[in-house]
Tab-separated table of C-alpha atoms in Angstrom:
chain	number	residue	atom	x	y	z
A	5	MET	CA	82.256	-74.516	139.333
A	6	THR	CA	83.947	-75.905	141.817
A	7	ALA	CA	84.006	-79.551	144.208
A	8	LEU	CA	81.764	-79.021	147.350
A	9	ASP	CA	84.032	-77.834	150.305
A	10	LEU	CA	85.047	-80.079	152.746
A	11	SER	CA	83.598	-78.637	155.235
A	12	SER	CA	79.983	-79.279	153.434
A	13	PRO	CA	77.854	-81.583	155.279
A	14	VAL	CA	77.044	-85.070	152.470
A	15	ALA	CA	73.951	-87.162	153.729
A	16	VAL	CA	73.741	-90.523	152.282
A	17	VAL	CA	69.969	-92.483	152.983
A	18	GLY	CA	69.776	-95.734	152.459
A	19	THR	CA	72.214	-97.801	154.245
A	20	GLY	CA	72.839	-100.807	152.610
A	21	THR	CA	75.563	-102.333	150.937
A	22	MET	CA	76.056	-99.533	148.435
A	23	GLY	CA	74.941	-96.692	150.833
A	24	GLN	CA	77.489	-97.685	153.072
A	25	GLY	CA	80.060	-97.855	150.639
A	26	ILE	CA	78.993	-94.236	149.831
A	27	ALA	CA	79.426	-93.004	152.841
A	28	GLN	CA	82.870	-94.237	153.188
A	29	VAL	CA	83.674	-92.646	150.425
A	30	ALA	CA	83.256	-89.064	151.344
A	31	LEU	CA	83.651	-89.431	154.602
A	32	VAL	CA	87.145	-90.671	153.595
A	33	ALA	CA	87.659	-87.779	151.640
A	34	GLY	CA	87.122	-85.302	154.836
A	35	HIS	CA	83.533	-84.390	154.270
A	36	PRO	CA	80.988	-84.985	157.753
A	37	VAL	CA	78.172	-87.509	156.609
A	38	ARG	CA	75.334	-88.293	157.807
A	39	LEU	CA	73.626	-91.389	157.936
A	40	TYR	CA	69.460	-91.901	157.720
A	41	ASP	CA	67.517	-94.995	157.305
A	42	ALA	CA	63.502	-95.248	157.135
A	43	VAL	CA	63.890	-98.441	159.370
A	44	ASP	CA	64.497	-97.389	162.984
A	45	GLY	CA	68.326	-98.720	163.774
A	46	ARG	CA	69.702	-99.212	160.864
A	47	ALA	CA	71.526	-95.936	160.542
A	48	GLY	CA	73.407	-96.965	163.467
A	49	GLU	CA	74.473	-100.434	162.444
A	50	ALA	CA	75.806	-98.852	159.143
A	51	ALA	CA	77.860	-96.259	160.805
A	52	ASP	CA	79.586	-99.210	163.366
A	53	ALA	CA	80.084	-100.851	160.239
A	54	ILE	CA	81.538	-98.157	158.637
A	55	GLY	CA	83.279	-97.655	161.740
A	56	ALA	CA	84.786	-101.490	161.620
A	57	ARG	CA	85.803	-100.624	158.089
A	58	LEU	CA	87.780	-97.848	159.487
A	59	ASP	CA	89.932	-99.780	161.487
A	60	ARG	CA	90.697	-102.336	158.615
A	61	LEU	CA	91.480	-99.852	157.120
A	62	VAL	CA	94.063	-99.051	159.370
A	63	GLN	CA	95.309	-102.494	159.661
A	64	LYS	CA	96.455	-102.094	155.927
A	65	ASP	CA	98.160	-98.998	156.708
A	66	ARG	CA	95.745	-96.686	154.234
A	67	LEU	CA	94.576	-94.322	157.053
A	68	THR	CA	96.664	-93.338	160.225
A	69	GLY	CA	95.047	-94.058	163.408
A	70	ALA	CA	94.242	-90.033	163.833
A	71	GLU	CA	92.409	-90.324	160.267
A	72	ARG	CA	90.206	-92.752	161.457
A	73	ASP	CA	89.666	-90.857	164.521
A	74	ALA	CA	88.753	-87.616	162.601
A	75	ALA	CA	86.256	-89.714	160.559
A	76	ARG	CA	84.214	-91.808	162.849
A	77	ALA	CA	84.033	-87.989	164.451
A	78	ARG	CA	82.517	-86.748	161.326
A	79	LEU	CA	79.816	-89.464	160.674
A	80	THR	CA	76.542	-88.955	162.148
A	81	SER	CA	73.542	-91.171	162.125
A	82	ALA	CA	69.836	-89.389	161.707
A	83	GLU	CA	66.890	-89.762	162.886
A	84	SER	CA	65.041	-88.179	160.658
A	85	LEU	CA	64.866	-86.582	157.294
A	86	ASP	CA	65.097	-82.815	158.907
A	87	ALA	CA	68.390	-83.633	160.564
A	88	LEU	CA	69.876	-83.185	156.665
A	89	ALA	CA	68.809	-79.594	156.711
A	90	ASP	CA	71.943	-78.038	156.306
A	91	CYS	CA	73.375	-80.440	153.922
A	92	ALA	CA	75.255	-79.555	150.559
A	93	LEU	CA	74.682	-82.944	149.193
A	94	VAL	CA	72.008	-85.488	149.485
A	95	VAL	CA	72.918	-89.288	147.924
A	96	GLU	CA	70.091	-92.009	147.724
A	97	ALA	CA	70.921	-95.513	147.850
A	98	VAL	CA	67.298	-96.987	149.076
A	99	VAL	CA	65.280	-99.729	146.707
A	100	GLU	CA	65.140	-99.530	142.690
A	101	ARG	CA	61.627	-98.154	143.041
A	102	LEU	CA	60.468	-95.231	141.210
A	103	ASP	CA	57.516	-94.147	143.646
A	104	VAL	CA	59.369	-95.110	146.705
A	105	LYS	CA	62.397	-93.002	145.701
A	106	GLN	CA	60.053	-90.221	143.549
A	107	GLU	CA	58.398	-89.940	147.178
A	108	LEU	CA	61.808	-89.916	149.415
A	109	PHE	CA	63.013	-86.541	147.241
A	110	ARG	CA	59.837	-84.637	147.553
A	111	ALA	CA	60.129	-85.074	150.817
A	112	LEU	CA	63.736	-83.894	150.716
A	113	GLU	CA	62.689	-80.619	149.212
A	114	ASP	CA	61.004	-79.280	152.142
A	115	VAL	CA	63.516	-79.906	154.502
A	116	VAL	CA	67.102	-78.913	152.810
A	117	GLY	CA	67.763	-75.877	150.908
A	118	ASP	CA	67.494	-75.090	146.807
A	119	ASP	CA	71.771	-75.534	146.694
A	120	CYS	CA	71.629	-78.714	147.641
A	121	LEU	CA	72.138	-81.278	145.266
A	122	LEU	CA	70.486	-83.887	145.265
A	123	ALA	CA	71.364	-87.180	143.854
A	124	THR	CA	70.531	-90.570	142.770
A	125	ASN	CA	72.608	-93.690	142.864
A	126	THR	CA	69.989	-95.523	140.702
A	127	SER	CA	71.462	-98.271	137.823
A	128	SER	CA	68.303	-99.409	136.205
A	129	LEU	CA	65.861	-95.927	136.649
A	130	SER	CA	65.071	-92.634	134.635
A	131	VAL	CA	66.758	-89.623	136.448
A	132	THR	CA	64.935	-87.841	134.682
A	133	ALA	CA	61.568	-89.857	135.214
A	134	VAL	CA	62.982	-90.091	139.843
A	135	GLY	CA	63.329	-86.312	140.012
A	136	GLY	CA	60.237	-85.418	137.730
A	137	ALA	CA	58.123	-84.275	140.222
A	138	LEU	CA	60.473	-82.080	142.204
A	139	ARG	CA	59.712	-78.516	142.403
A	140	VAL	CA	63.433	-77.993	141.288
A	141	PRO	CA	64.711	-80.732	139.616
A	142	GLY	CA	67.914	-79.070	137.815
A	143	ARG	CA	69.997	-79.475	141.263
A	144	PHE	CA	68.826	-83.417	140.769
A	145	VAL	CA	72.013	-85.557	139.145
A	146	GLY	CA	72.537	-89.208	139.048
A	147	LEU	CA	75.888	-89.985	140.862
A	148	HIS	CA	76.018	-94.213	139.672
A	149	PHE	CA	78.761	-95.313	141.412
A	150	PHE	CA	80.107	-99.187	141.026
A	151	ASN	CA	79.708	-101.863	144.240
A	152	PRO	CA	82.504	-101.926	146.287
A	153	ALA	CA	81.845	-98.029	146.343
A	154	PRO	CA	85.544	-97.537	148.117
A	155	LEU	CA	87.388	-99.683	146.164
A	156	LEU	CA	85.622	-99.035	142.490
A	157	PRO	CA	87.015	-95.817	140.856
A	158	LEU	CA	84.058	-95.616	138.339
A	159	VAL	CA	81.163	-93.549	138.911
A	160	GLU	CA	78.687	-92.485	136.468
A	161	VAL	CA	77.111	-88.810	136.248
A	162	VAL	CA	74.411	-88.464	134.836
A	163	SER	CA	71.891	-85.656	133.476
A	164	GLY	CA	68.540	-86.194	133.743
A	165	PHE	CA	66.961	-84.328	130.565
A	166	ALA	CA	65.775	-81.439	133.711
A	167	THR	CA	69.376	-81.272	135.114
A	168	ASP	CA	71.583	-78.005	135.081
A	169	PRO	CA	74.870	-78.046	133.490
A	170	ALA	CA	76.069	-76.308	136.789
A	171	SER	CA	74.730	-79.336	139.293
A	172	ALA	CA	76.495	-81.951	136.461
A	173	THR	CA	79.272	-80.301	137.119
A	174	ARG	CA	79.757	-79.663	140.547
A	175	ALA	CA	78.367	-83.898	140.724
A	176	TYR	CA	81.438	-84.362	138.709
A	177	GLU	CA	84.162	-82.375	140.467
A	178	THR	CA	83.067	-83.603	143.794
A	179	ALA	CA	83.058	-87.217	142.454
A	180	ARG	CA	86.723	-86.512	141.181
A	181	ALA	CA	87.767	-84.946	144.524
A	182	TRP	CA	86.595	-87.996	146.355
A	183	GLY	CA	89.198	-89.872	143.964
A	184	LYS	CA	86.686	-91.385	141.764
A	185	THR	CA	86.659	-91.444	138.085
A	186	PRO	CA	83.715	-89.881	137.174
A	187	VAL	CA	82.135	-89.846	133.766
A	188	THR	CA	79.156	-87.524	132.148
A	189	CYS	CA	76.887	-88.957	130.537
A	190	ALA	CA	73.239	-88.627	129.633
A	191	ASP	CA	69.860	-90.176	131.135
A	192	THR	CA	69.742	-93.308	128.736
A	193	PRO	CA	68.715	-96.667	129.745
A	194	GLY	CA	71.243	-98.624	131.279
A	195	PHE	CA	73.611	-95.366	131.511
A	196	VAL	CA	77.096	-96.361	129.870
A	197	VAL	CA	78.483	-99.049	131.367
A	198	ASN	CA	74.824	-101.214	131.485
A	199	ARG	CA	73.995	-100.461	127.919
A	200	VAL	CA	77.661	-101.351	126.504
A	201	ALA	CA	77.969	-104.206	128.506
A	202	ARG	CA	74.673	-106.222	127.729
A	203	PRO	CA	76.522	-108.352	124.645
A	204	PHE	CA	78.959	-109.610	127.143
A	205	TYR	CA	76.285	-111.495	128.889
A	206	ALA	CA	74.319	-111.679	126.250
A	207	GLU	CA	76.421	-113.689	123.437
A	208	ALA	CA	77.728	-115.963	125.822
A	209	LEU	CA	74.443	-116.819	126.830
A	210	ALA	CA	73.366	-116.829	122.715
A	211	VAL	CA	76.397	-119.071	122.312
A	212	HIS	CA	75.185	-121.663	124.990
A	213	GLU	CA	71.793	-121.394	123.634
A	214	LEU	CA	72.976	-122.781	120.293
A	215	ARG	CA	74.758	-125.900	122.299
A	216	ALA	CA	78.121	-124.688	120.754
A	217	ALA	CA	80.309	-124.969	124.379
A	218	ASP	CA	79.151	-125.165	127.938
A	219	PRO	CA	79.597	-122.619	130.523
A	220	ALA	CA	83.362	-123.484	131.503
A	221	THR	CA	84.142	-123.150	128.284
A	222	ILE	CA	82.860	-120.178	126.768
A	223	ASP	CA	84.437	-118.283	130.119
A	224	ALA	CA	87.599	-119.856	129.775
A	225	VAL	CA	88.109	-118.805	126.016
A	226	LEU	CA	86.561	-115.022	126.871
A	227	ARG	CA	89.277	-115.138	129.511
A	228	GLU	CA	92.070	-116.837	127.939
A	229	SER	CA	91.987	-115.407	124.813
A	230	GLY	CA	89.394	-112.803	125.088
A	231	GLY	CA	91.400	-111.256	128.190
A	232	PHE	CA	88.378	-110.821	129.628
A	233	ARG	CA	88.926	-110.811	133.978
A	234	MET	CA	86.229	-113.191	134.387
A	235	GLY	CA	83.713	-114.982	131.611
A	236	ALA	CA	80.226	-114.135	131.865
A	237	PHE	CA	79.022	-117.345	133.742
A	238	GLU	CA	81.257	-116.975	135.951
A	239	LEU	CA	80.382	-112.966	136.478
A	240	THR	CA	76.609	-112.959	136.354
A	241	ASP	CA	77.345	-116.078	139.008
A	242	LEU	CA	79.380	-113.040	141.049
A	243	ILE	CA	76.663	-110.726	140.212
A	244	GLY	CA	73.650	-112.489	140.736
A	245	GLN	CA	71.667	-113.877	138.266
A	246	ASP	CA	68.692	-112.395	139.286
A	247	VAL	CA	70.389	-108.826	139.473
A	248	ASN	CA	71.887	-109.420	136.436
A	249	GLU	CA	68.653	-110.793	134.551
A	250	SER	CA	66.963	-108.063	136.783
A	251	VAL	CA	69.060	-105.176	134.796
A	252	THR	CA	69.180	-107.141	131.495
A	253	HIS	CA	65.048	-107.349	131.270
A	254	SER	CA	64.864	-103.482	132.372
A	255	VAL	CA	67.363	-101.667	129.789
A	256	TRP	CA	64.793	-104.217	127.011
A	257	GLN	CA	61.868	-102.337	128.605
A	258	ALA	CA	63.097	-99.037	128.451
A	259	PHE	CA	64.432	-99.607	124.814
A	260	PHE	CA	60.768	-101.313	123.989
A	261	GLN	CA	61.969	-104.142	123.689
A	262	ASP	CA	64.284	-103.362	120.698
A	263	VAL	CA	65.521	-106.609	120.177
A	264	ARG	CA	69.094	-105.731	120.516
A	265	PHE	CA	68.364	-106.092	124.019
A	266	THR	CA	66.615	-109.326	124.618
A	267	PRO	CA	66.902	-111.252	127.330
A	268	SER	CA	68.055	-114.803	127.523
A	269	LEU	CA	65.352	-117.750	128.127
A	270	ALA	CA	68.012	-119.635	129.763
A	271	GLN	CA	69.036	-117.178	132.600
A	272	ARG	CA	65.352	-116.796	132.764
A	273	ARG	CA	65.105	-120.017	133.521
A	274	LEU	CA	67.911	-120.603	136.563
A	275	VAL	CA	66.514	-117.936	137.966
A	276	GLU	CA	63.325	-119.374	137.710
A	277	SER	CA	64.452	-122.619	140.127
A	278	GLY	CA	66.452	-120.334	142.547
A	279	ARG	CA	69.829	-120.912	141.168
A	280	LEU	CA	70.888	-117.208	141.506
A	281	GLY	CA	74.881	-117.666	141.986
A	282	ARG	CA	76.962	-117.806	144.211
A	283	LYS	CA	74.517	-116.175	147.185
A	284	SER	CA	72.222	-119.316	146.195
A	285	GLY	CA	75.083	-122.083	146.196
A	286	GLN	CA	74.009	-122.645	143.085
A	287	GLY	CA	73.711	-120.769	139.756
A	288	TRP	CA	75.564	-121.933	136.236
A	289	TYR	CA	78.169	-123.500	138.480
A	290	ASP	CA	77.494	-125.182	142.232
A	291	TYR	CA	79.867	-123.540	144.912
A	292	ARG	CA	78.009	-125.912	147.620
A	293	ASP	CA	80.702	-127.523	149.835
A	294	GLY	CA	82.389	-130.517	148.313
A	295	ALA	CA	81.000	-129.447	144.564
A	296	GLU	CA	83.272	-129.933	142.131
A	297	ARG	CA	83.984	-127.077	139.193
A	298	PRO	CA	83.499	-128.069	135.358
A	299	GLY	CA	86.627	-127.295	133.486
A	300	PRO	CA	86.407	-126.592	130.219
A	301	HIS	CA	86.512	-128.542	126.799
A	302	THR	CA	90.080	-129.191	125.761
A	303	ALA	CA	90.902	-130.962	122.948
A	304	PRO	CA	93.944	-133.719	124.091
A	305	PRO	CA	97.126	-133.431	121.960
A	306	ALA	CA	97.560	-133.199	118.559
A	307	GLU	CA	100.545	-133.749	115.984
A	308	ALA	CA	101.939	-129.946	114.512
A	309	PRO	CA	102.630	-129.970	111.233
A	310	ALA	CA	105.881	-129.837	109.182
A	311	TYR	CA	105.011	-126.038	107.625
A	312	VAL	CA	101.620	-124.023	106.987
A	313	VAL	CA	101.876	-121.418	103.934
A	314	VAL	CA	100.985	-118.406	105.230
A	315	GLU	CA	99.031	-116.506	102.367
A	316	GLY	CA	98.017	-113.222	102.184
A	317	ASP	CA	97.486	-110.909	105.481
A	318	LEU	CA	96.288	-111.939	108.540
A	319	GLY	CA	94.690	-108.665	110.199
A	320	PRO	CA	94.603	-109.047	113.357
A	321	ALA	CA	96.004	-112.477	113.783
A	322	ALA	CA	99.152	-110.975	111.969
A	323	GLU	CA	101.330	-111.396	114.892
A	324	LEU	CA	100.466	-115.540	114.651
A	325	VAL	CA	103.117	-115.761	111.918
A	326	GLY	CA	106.094	-115.262	113.848
A	327	LEU	CA	104.585	-116.942	116.619
A	328	ILE	CA	104.519	-120.160	114.079
A	329	ARG	CA	108.074	-119.257	113.119
A	330	GLU	CA	109.473	-119.120	117.009
A	331	ALA	CA	107.206	-122.673	117.783
A	332	GLY	CA	109.780	-124.201	114.947
A	333	VAL	CA	107.212	-125.132	111.842
A	334	GLU	CA	108.243	-123.587	108.825
A	335	VAL	CA	106.197	-120.484	107.222
A	336	ARG	CA	106.346	-120.233	103.767
A	337	PRO	CA	104.972	-116.871	102.673
A	338	GLU	CA	102.581	-116.784	100.058
A	339	ASP	CA	100.547	-113.138	98.499
A	340	GLY	CA	96.833	-113.370	98.472
A	341	TYR	CA	93.862	-111.538	97.692
A	342	GLY	CA	91.277	-110.756	100.405
A	343	ALA	CA	91.749	-112.400	104.581
A	344	GLY	CA	94.390	-113.776	104.949
A	345	ARG	CA	94.665	-117.468	105.905
A	346	ILE	CA	96.849	-120.154	107.104
A	347	VAL	CA	97.318	-123.610	104.762
A	348	LEU	CA	97.980	-126.616	106.167
A	349	PRO	CA	100.211	-129.496	104.229
A	350	ASP	CA	96.958	-130.857	102.946
A	351	GLY	CA	95.160	-128.433	101.784
A	352	GLY	CA	93.225	-127.295	104.742
A	353	THR	CA	92.543	-123.912	105.867
A	354	LEU	CA	92.516	-121.641	108.887
A	355	CYS	CA	90.927	-118.672	109.120
A	356	LEU	CA	90.352	-115.817	111.271
A	357	THR	CA	85.892	-116.117	111.881
A	358	ASP	CA	84.282	-113.620	110.239
A	359	GLY	CA	81.337	-114.025	110.851
A	360	GLU	CA	80.273	-116.582	108.703
A	361	LEU	CA	80.159	-120.851	108.975
A	362	PRO	CA	82.875	-122.237	108.323
A	363	GLY	CA	80.756	-124.091	105.493
A	364	SER	CA	83.551	-126.421	104.430
A	365	GLU	CA	85.082	-129.085	104.504
A	366	ASP	CA	88.342	-128.079	104.255
A	367	LEU	CA	88.194	-124.841	106.024
A	368	VAL	CA	88.621	-124.123	110.069
A	369	HIS	CA	87.798	-120.825	111.866
A	370	PHE	CA	90.018	-119.415	115.031
A	371	ASP	CA	88.793	-117.064	117.149
A	372	LEU	CA	89.775	-113.590	117.490
A	373	ALA	CA	92.399	-112.991	121.078
A	374	LEU	CA	93.193	-109.837	122.705
A	375	ASP	CA	97.074	-110.783	122.492
A	376	TYR	CA	97.788	-114.043	120.409
A	377	ARG	CA	100.975	-113.674	122.015
A	378	ALA	CA	99.476	-113.529	125.441
A	379	ALA	CA	96.607	-116.217	124.769
A	380	THR	CA	97.175	-119.038	126.538
A	381	ARG	CA	93.489	-120.671	125.000
A	382	ILE	CA	91.805	-120.348	121.187
A	383	ALA	CA	89.001	-121.478	120.504
A	384	LEU	CA	88.845	-123.677	116.583
A	385	SER	CA	85.407	-123.809	114.879
A	386	ALA	CA	84.412	-126.507	111.687
A	387	SER	CA	81.659	-127.595	110.124
A	388	GLU	CA	79.737	-130.672	110.772
A	389	GLY	CA	81.206	-132.244	107.863
A	390	VAL	CA	84.729	-131.209	108.265
A	391	ARG	CA	87.866	-133.472	106.612
A	392	PRO	CA	89.064	-136.109	109.460
A	393	GLY	CA	92.457	-134.525	110.408
A	394	LEU	CA	91.796	-131.474	109.960
A	395	LEU	CA	90.337	-129.887	112.888
A	396	SER	CA	93.625	-131.930	114.210
A	397	GLY	CA	96.317	-130.354	112.109
A	398	ALA	CA	94.719	-127.351	113.251
A	399	THR	CA	94.621	-128.056	117.030
A	400	GLY	CA	98.084	-129.333	116.870
A	401	LEU	CA	99.493	-126.267	115.165
A	402	PHE	CA	97.981	-123.899	117.983
A	403	GLN	CA	99.365	-126.555	121.075
A	404	ALA	CA	102.610	-126.010	119.277
A	405	LEU	CA	102.535	-122.355	120.075
A	406	GLY	CA	101.245	-123.095	123.853
A	407	LYS	CA	98.135	-122.808	123.341
A	408	GLU	CA	95.428	-125.000	124.974
A	409	VAL	CA	92.169	-126.058	122.297
A	410	SER	CA	89.061	-125.572	122.832
A	411	VAL	CA	86.678	-126.902	119.859
A	412	VAL	CA	82.781	-125.697	119.786
A	413	GLY	CA	80.500	-125.483	117.483
A	414	ASP	CA	80.057	-123.445	114.102
A	415	VAL	CA	78.299	-120.262	115.597
A	416	PRO	CA	78.945	-116.935	113.563
A	417	GLY	CA	81.892	-115.080	114.585
A	418	MET	CA	82.370	-117.620	117.695
A	419	ILE	CA	82.583	-116.700	121.372
A	420	VAL	CA	85.402	-113.299	121.683
A	421	ALA	CA	84.862	-111.680	117.989
A	422	ARG	CA	81.151	-111.801	117.876
A	423	THR	CA	81.242	-110.456	121.402
A	424	VAL	CA	84.097	-107.855	121.027
A	425	ALA	CA	82.031	-106.852	117.649
A	426	ARG	CA	78.650	-106.089	119.426
A	427	ILE	CA	80.131	-104.050	122.147
A	428	ILE	CA	82.091	-102.190	119.376
A	429	ASP	CA	78.851	-101.518	118.362
A	430	LEU	CA	76.865	-100.664	121.172
A	431	ALA	CA	79.611	-97.711	121.771
A	432	PHE	CA	79.262	-96.510	118.410
A	433	ASP	CA	75.639	-96.270	118.671
A	434	ALA	CA	76.001	-94.434	122.127
A	435	VAL	CA	77.993	-92.161	120.764
A	436	ALA	CA	76.099	-91.621	117.843
A	437	ARG	CA	73.205	-90.869	119.782
A	438	GLY	CA	75.220	-88.605	123.183
A	439	VAL	CA	75.141	-90.935	125.826
A	440	ALA	CA	78.868	-89.730	126.288
A	441	GLY	CA	81.987	-89.435	124.222
A	442	PRO	CA	84.101	-92.150	122.975
A	443	GLU	CA	86.701	-91.399	125.670
A	444	ASP	CA	84.346	-91.556	128.243
A	445	VAL	CA	83.283	-94.846	127.401
A	446	ASP	CA	86.494	-96.075	127.181
A	447	THR	CA	87.016	-94.851	130.646
A	448	ALA	CA	83.779	-96.490	131.642
A	449	MET	CA	83.897	-99.873	130.519
A	450	ARG	CA	87.768	-100.501	131.200
A	451	LEU	CA	86.834	-99.118	135.259
A	452	GLY	CA	83.091	-100.220	135.270
A	453	VAL	CA	83.153	-103.704	134.369
A	454	ASN	CA	87.095	-104.682	133.921
A	455	TYR	CA	87.462	-104.529	129.812
A	456	PRO	CA	91.115	-105.590	128.574
A	457	LEU	CA	90.467	-101.956	126.208
A	458	GLY	CA	87.514	-99.953	125.585
A	459	PRO	CA	85.352	-100.717	122.801
A	460	PHE	CA	87.033	-97.690	120.715
A	461	GLU	CA	90.730	-98.468	121.512
A	462	TRP	CA	89.772	-102.773	120.428
A	463	ASN	CA	88.061	-100.568	117.286
A	464	ARG	CA	91.420	-99.177	116.679
A	465	ARG	CA	93.313	-102.503	117.109
A	466	LEU	CA	91.094	-104.496	114.736
A	467	GLY	CA	90.419	-101.555	112.154
A	468	ASP	CA	87.584	-99.731	111.186
A	469	THR	CA	85.710	-101.810	108.969
A	470	TRP	CA	86.358	-105.396	111.111
A	471	ALA	CA	83.047	-104.932	113.574
A	472	ARG	CA	80.673	-104.376	110.740
A	473	ASP	CA	81.622	-106.559	108.127
A	474	LEU	CA	81.437	-109.407	110.924
A	475	LEU	CA	78.615	-108.250	112.594
A	476	SER	CA	77.214	-107.585	108.924
A	477	HIS	CA	77.967	-111.642	108.359
A	478	ILE	CA	76.600	-112.944	111.693
A	479	HIS	CA	73.538	-110.918	110.743
A	480	GLU	CA	73.001	-112.553	107.262
A	481	TRP	CA	72.937	-116.379	109.663
A	482	GLU	CA	70.774	-114.306	112.218
A	483	PRO	CA	68.779	-111.989	110.527
A	484	SER	CA	66.397	-111.434	113.570
A	485	GLY	CA	68.182	-107.689	113.779
A	486	ARG	CA	69.939	-108.545	116.870
A	487	CYS	CA	73.422	-108.668	115.248
A	488	ALA	CA	72.977	-106.321	112.090
A	489	PRO	CA	75.323	-103.008	112.906
A	490	SER	CA	73.602	-99.861	113.478
A	491	LEU	CA	73.750	-97.058	111.494
A	492	ALA	CA	76.281	-95.300	113.333
A	493	LEU	CA	78.532	-98.300	112.810
A	494	HIS	CA	77.977	-98.493	109.084
A	495	ARG	CA	78.253	-95.004	108.761
A	496	HIS	CA	82.148	-95.026	110.449
A	497	ALA	CA	82.973	-98.152	108.458
A	498	ALA	CA	81.706	-96.512	105.264
A	499	ALA	CA	84.262	-93.596	106.046
A	500	ALA	CA	86.465	-95.751	106.340
A	501	ASP	CA	86.349	-97.623	102.747
A	502	ALA	CA	86.071	-93.910	101.558
A	503	ARG	CA	89.458	-93.106	102.400
A	504	GLU	CA	90.719	-96.470	101.147
A	505	GLY	CA	88.745	-95.949	97.877
A	506	ILE	CA	86.754	-98.632	98.235
A	507	PRO	CA	82.286	-98.090	97.161
A	508	SER	CA	79.877	-98.652	99.564
């Protein structure tokens, strides 16, 4: 099954921001495109707006004047659904209400031919439910574009329970012919991206609700240590707190209130107060004229130790050994058992967080980093009873490496580590349940939400048992089940243990 021929008309129903974006993608790819909106005059306004964007593409040398003129000639607005009768594909981008979408597609079936591919751009509703009332449900598929559709490459091609494989393949090949990067997935709450991405928001909110760190500090650690393009609080402000919370709530409800997807009370209060983010002027941050954005908590300068003792293998943090030497701090290696650790001259110990609480006056945890050399900030955590001077020594060591240091409360798994571990866990669970394959999951998370690595790439870098062990420890301290490792992750880690001859 191949992509739709470029001579085949494509229709977009619903001409808001997303509908216009999808229409522009199909138009620039070379299709005749028809716009329809139930509100009189809205389709014509959308056509004008798309024309203006084509002008800007010419100004940026991304289209020639001739290509723009040809595209404009292929773009028309439709006065009624009847004008869509000969379309080969109709993509819906109307309000996220099941009854509205079902009514629309029933009406479309009375107009288009039985070979017309029907697609919904829903991000939160069941594709199976939307297409369930159709006379020919096999030609119905989800085509979930990401906003802004002309710029973001990812398209989730979602097969409902009744979708014919040939229809899904044609939708996939068409999206690819349009210059997009499609991934295939089953019809499950949140599909791939909105399902696997929930911990990115949830863990930041959990750390904040536990008063371990403020939003600015959590965001800085996620960006500057975790390698994420934006922190969770600034990203939800950009998305809209109401939109992000609605998706979280929808996924939670669709999974029958699975504790792993529980919404945040702090975010609910923000929405109730009308602080929706950038669009309302206030969210986690204040965007009003003259407002100053708070900076992250950063520790004051401290003296670096003259030497450190490195016992055992630091695992994912092994790169620190070379960085410490390069900073002029003597490294004295020693054999050790279990997880590696860095020992300061006064006997205090630094360890990569393992999901346990520090729990000792002589222990400081440091957070996971995507790349310890490139990281510009490191988070440290210690118990309230930590020995005086130990945090200062730990801070001085990382400052000697050129890092800013943020000291956060003693939350199991800290910030980056617990976030990455939970993303890995949900990815393994999704694959085990047939939602998508590992490669498609990694592609979806890199392109859909700009993660620095896909979950399975993270897992290969950190080790096959790392996420299970860290989440198991967090679960011991927070036994709600929210952070408990999935069966799929347990199986994967147990297989790795067996390869190493470690009893389960």
